[in-house]
Coordinates of C-alpha atoms in Angstrom, one line a residue:
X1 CA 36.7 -36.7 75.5
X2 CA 39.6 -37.0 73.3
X3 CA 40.2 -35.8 69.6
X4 CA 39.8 -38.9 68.0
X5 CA 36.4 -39.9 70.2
X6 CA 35.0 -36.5 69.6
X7 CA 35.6 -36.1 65.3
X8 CA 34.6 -39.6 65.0
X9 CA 30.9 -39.0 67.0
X10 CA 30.8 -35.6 64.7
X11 CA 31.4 -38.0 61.7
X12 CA 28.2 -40.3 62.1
X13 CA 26.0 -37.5 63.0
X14 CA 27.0 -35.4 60.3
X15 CA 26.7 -38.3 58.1
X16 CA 23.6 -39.6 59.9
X17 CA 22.3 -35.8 58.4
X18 CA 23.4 -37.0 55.0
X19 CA 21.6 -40.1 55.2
X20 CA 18.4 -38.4 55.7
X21 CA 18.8 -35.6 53.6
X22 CA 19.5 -38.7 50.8
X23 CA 16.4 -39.9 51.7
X24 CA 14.4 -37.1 51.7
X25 CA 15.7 -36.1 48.2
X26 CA 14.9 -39.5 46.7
X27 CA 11.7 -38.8 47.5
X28 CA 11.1 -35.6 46.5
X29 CA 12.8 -37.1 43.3
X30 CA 10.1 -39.3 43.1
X31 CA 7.6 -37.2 43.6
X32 CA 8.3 -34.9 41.0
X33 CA 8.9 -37.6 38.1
X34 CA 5.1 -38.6 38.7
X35 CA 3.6 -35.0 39.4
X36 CA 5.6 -32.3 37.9
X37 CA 2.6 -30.2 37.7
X38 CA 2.3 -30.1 41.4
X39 CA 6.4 -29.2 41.7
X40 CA 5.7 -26.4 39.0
X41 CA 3.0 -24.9 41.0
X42 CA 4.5 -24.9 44.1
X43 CA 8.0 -23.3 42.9
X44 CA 6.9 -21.2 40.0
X45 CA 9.1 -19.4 37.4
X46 CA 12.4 -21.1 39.0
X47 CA 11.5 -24.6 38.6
X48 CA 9.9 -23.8 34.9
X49 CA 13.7 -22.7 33.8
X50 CA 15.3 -25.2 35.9
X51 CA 13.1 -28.0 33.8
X52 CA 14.0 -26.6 30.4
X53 CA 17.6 -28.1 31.0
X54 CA 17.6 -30.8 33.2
X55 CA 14.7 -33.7 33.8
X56 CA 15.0 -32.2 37.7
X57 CA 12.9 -35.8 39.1
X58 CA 15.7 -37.8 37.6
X59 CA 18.4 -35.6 39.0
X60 CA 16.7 -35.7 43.0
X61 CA 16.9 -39.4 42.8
X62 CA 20.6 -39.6 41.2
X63 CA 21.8 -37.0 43.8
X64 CA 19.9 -38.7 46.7
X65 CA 21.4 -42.3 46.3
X66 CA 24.5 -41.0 46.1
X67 CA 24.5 -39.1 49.4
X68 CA 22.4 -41.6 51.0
X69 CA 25.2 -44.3 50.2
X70 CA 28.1 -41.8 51.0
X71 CA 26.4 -40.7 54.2
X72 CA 26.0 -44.8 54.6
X73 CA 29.6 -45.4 54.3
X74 CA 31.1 -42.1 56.1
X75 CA 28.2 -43.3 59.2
X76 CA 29.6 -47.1 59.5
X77 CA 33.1 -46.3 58.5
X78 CA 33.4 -43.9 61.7
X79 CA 30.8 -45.8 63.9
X80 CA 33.0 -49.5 63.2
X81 CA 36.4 -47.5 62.7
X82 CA 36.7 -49.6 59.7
X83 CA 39.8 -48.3 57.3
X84 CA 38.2 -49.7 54.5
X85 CA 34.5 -48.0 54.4
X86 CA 36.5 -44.5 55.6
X87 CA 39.1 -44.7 52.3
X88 CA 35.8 -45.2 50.4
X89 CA 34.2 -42.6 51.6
X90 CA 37.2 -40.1 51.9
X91 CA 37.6 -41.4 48.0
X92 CA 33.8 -40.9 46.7
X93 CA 34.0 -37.2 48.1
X94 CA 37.0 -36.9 46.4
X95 CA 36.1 -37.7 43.0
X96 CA 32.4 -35.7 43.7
X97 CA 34.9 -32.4 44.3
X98 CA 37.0 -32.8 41.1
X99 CA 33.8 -33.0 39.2
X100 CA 32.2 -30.4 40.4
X101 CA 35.4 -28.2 40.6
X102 CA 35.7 -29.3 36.5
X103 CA 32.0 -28.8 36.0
X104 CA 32.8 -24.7 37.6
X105 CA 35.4 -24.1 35.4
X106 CA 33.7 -25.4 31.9
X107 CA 30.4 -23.6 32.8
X108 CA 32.9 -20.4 33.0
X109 CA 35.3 -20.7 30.2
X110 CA 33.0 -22.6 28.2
X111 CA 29.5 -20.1 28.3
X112 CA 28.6 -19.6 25.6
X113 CA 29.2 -23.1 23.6
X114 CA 27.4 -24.2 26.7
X115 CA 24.3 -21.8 25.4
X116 CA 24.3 -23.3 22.0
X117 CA 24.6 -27.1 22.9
X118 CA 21.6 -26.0 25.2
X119 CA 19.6 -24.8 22.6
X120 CA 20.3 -27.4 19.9
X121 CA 18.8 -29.8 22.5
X122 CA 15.4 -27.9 23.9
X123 CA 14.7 -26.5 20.2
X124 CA 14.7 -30.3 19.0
X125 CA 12.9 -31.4 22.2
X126 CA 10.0 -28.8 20.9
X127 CA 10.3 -29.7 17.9
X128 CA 9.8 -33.1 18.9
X129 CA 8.0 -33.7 22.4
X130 CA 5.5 -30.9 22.8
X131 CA 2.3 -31.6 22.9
X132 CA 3.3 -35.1 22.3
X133 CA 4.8 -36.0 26.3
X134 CA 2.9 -34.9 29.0
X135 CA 5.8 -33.7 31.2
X136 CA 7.6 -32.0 28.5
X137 CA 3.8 -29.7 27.1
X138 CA 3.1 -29.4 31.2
X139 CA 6.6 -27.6 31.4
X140 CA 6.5 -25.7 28.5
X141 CA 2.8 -24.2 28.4
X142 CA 3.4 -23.1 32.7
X143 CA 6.7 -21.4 31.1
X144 CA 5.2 -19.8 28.1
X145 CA 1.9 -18.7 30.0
X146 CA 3.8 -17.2 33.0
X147 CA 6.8 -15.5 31.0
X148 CA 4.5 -14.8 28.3
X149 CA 7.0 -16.0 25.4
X150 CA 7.1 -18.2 22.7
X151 CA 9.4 -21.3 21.9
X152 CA 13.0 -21.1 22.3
X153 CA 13.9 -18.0 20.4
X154 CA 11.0 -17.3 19.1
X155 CA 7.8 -19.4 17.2
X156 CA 9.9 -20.2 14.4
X157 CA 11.2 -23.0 16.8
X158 CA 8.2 -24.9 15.9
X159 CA 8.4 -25.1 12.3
X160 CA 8.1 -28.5 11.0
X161 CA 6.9 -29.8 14.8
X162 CA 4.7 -32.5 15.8
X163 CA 2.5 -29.7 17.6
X164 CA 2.2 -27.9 14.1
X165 CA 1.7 -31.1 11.8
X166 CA -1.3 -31.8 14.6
X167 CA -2.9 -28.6 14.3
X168 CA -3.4 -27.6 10.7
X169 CA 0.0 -25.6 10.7
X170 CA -0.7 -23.9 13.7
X171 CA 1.1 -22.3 16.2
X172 CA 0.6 -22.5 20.0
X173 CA -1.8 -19.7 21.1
X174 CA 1.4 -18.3 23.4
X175 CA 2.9 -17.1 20.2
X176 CA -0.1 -15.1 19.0
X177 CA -1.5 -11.7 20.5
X178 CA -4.8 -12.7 19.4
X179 CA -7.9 -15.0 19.4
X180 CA -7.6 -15.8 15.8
X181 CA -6.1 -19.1 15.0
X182 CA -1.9 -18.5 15.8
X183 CA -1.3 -18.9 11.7
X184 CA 2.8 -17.8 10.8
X185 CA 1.6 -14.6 9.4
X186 CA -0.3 -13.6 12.8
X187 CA 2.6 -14.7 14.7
X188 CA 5.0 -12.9 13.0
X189 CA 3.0 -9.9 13.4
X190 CA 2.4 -10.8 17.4
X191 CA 6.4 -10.7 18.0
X192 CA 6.1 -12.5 21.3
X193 CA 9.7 -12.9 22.7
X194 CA 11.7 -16.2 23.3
X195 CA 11.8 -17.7 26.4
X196 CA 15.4 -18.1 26.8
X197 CA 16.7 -14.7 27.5
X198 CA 13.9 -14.7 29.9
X199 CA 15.0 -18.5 31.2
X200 CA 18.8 -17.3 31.8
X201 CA 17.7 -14.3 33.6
X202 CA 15.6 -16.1 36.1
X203 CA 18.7 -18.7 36.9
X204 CA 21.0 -15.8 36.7
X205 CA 18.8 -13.8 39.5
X206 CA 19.2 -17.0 41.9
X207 CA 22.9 -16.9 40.5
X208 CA 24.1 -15.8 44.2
X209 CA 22.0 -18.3 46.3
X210 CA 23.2 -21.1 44.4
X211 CA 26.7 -19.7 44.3
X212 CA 26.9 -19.6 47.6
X213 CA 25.4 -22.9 48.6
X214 CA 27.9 -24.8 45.9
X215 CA 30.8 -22.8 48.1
X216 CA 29.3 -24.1 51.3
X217 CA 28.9 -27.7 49.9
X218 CA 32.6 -27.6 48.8
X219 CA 33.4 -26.3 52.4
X220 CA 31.9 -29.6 54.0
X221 CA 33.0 -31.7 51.8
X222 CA 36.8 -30.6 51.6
X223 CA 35.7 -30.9 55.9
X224 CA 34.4 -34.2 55.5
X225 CA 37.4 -35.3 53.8
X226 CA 40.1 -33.6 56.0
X227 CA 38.2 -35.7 59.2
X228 CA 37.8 -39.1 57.4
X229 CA 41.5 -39.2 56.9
X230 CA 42.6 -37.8 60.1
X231 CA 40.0 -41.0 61.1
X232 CA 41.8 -43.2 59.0
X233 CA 45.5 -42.2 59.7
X234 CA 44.6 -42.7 63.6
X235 CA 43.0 -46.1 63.4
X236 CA 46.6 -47.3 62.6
X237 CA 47.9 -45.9 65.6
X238 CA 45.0 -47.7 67.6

């Protein structure tokens, strides 16, 4: 088996791979936007912080159509040995790495900033949502109940909220030590933590997992890459 014969078979199974792992996360995508109660229960703490930041059902399907069509067009590209659906492929990957390289080296020169952008957007989203959307209270009452905190910072993130101007002035019972109605004095005195110190340390304990699974996708892609234009540089010598 030559060079050429045996990359380009490697190329639609590994491909092939991507196609169903596409599919498979379009449909755990889907899943999750109609029961994200069931995805909490299953993953626990992890997918409670994951959830504060990202709507994770939207981001499954986004990520699965896009590897199922670039394991599509890497799959036929090699299987036809057509130039065109190769330098599409070779060019999607391409683009996917720059962003993600970009997106690596704002997250680490840009921390902090990154923080407080973060909670600008959640504290309004309480402030806002909870107890209002179903997704967004099922989210935040598994995160407060299981980290045992309160809000953002602290309960003062739901000042002025549509949970308070629906209960009398009240706080959610998370924020009180007590079984007297969560009023701002008993709150106060309660001094339950925010969630967010809490949050970051739970993404920065899996810090290592997903470290190293971002290095392994960069690996295969830069791979992927690297084969789809060796493909596509030989198909003019055919």
């Amino acid at each position: 088996m030559s060079c050429f014969t045996f990359l380009k078979v490697m190329m639609v199974l590994f491909n092939l791979t991507i196609v169903i792992g596409g599919g498979v996360l379009l449909g755990i995508g889907i899943w999750v936007s109609v029961d994200s109660g069931s995805f909490l229960n299953i993953f626990g703490p992890l997918s409670t912080s994951v959830m504060q930041f990202v709507n994770v059902g939207y981001l499954l399907i986004a990520i699965g159509a896009v590897l199922f069509v670039l394991g599509f067009l890497g799959c036929c590209g090699a299987q036809k040995e057509s130039k065109c659906l190769l330098i599409m492929f070779f060019s999607i990957v391409l683009i996917i790495f720059i962003i993600e390289v970009a997106a690596a080296v704002v997250a680490l020169v840009y921390t902090s900033l990154a923080e407080i952008i973060l909670q600008g957007t959640v504290v309004q989203l309480l402030k806002t949502q909870y107890n209002k959307t179903s997704d967004v209270t099922t989210v935040w009452d598994t995160t407060m109940k299981d980290l045992k905190c309160c809000g953002l910072s602290n309960y003062t993130d739901f000042n002025d909220s549509y949970y308070m101007t629906h209960h009398s002035g009240m706080y959610p019972p998370f924020c009180c030590n007590s079984s007297d109605p969560c009023s701002a004095t008993v709150a106060e005195k309660s001094k339950v933590p925010g969630c967010f110190p809490q949050l970051l340390s739970e993404i920065r304990r899996n810090a290592g997992v997903v470290g190293g699974v971002a290095a392994g996708i960069c690996a295969l892609e830069i791979a992927a890459m690297v084969v789809a234009m060796y493909l596509y540089c030989r198909l003019d010598e055919k």
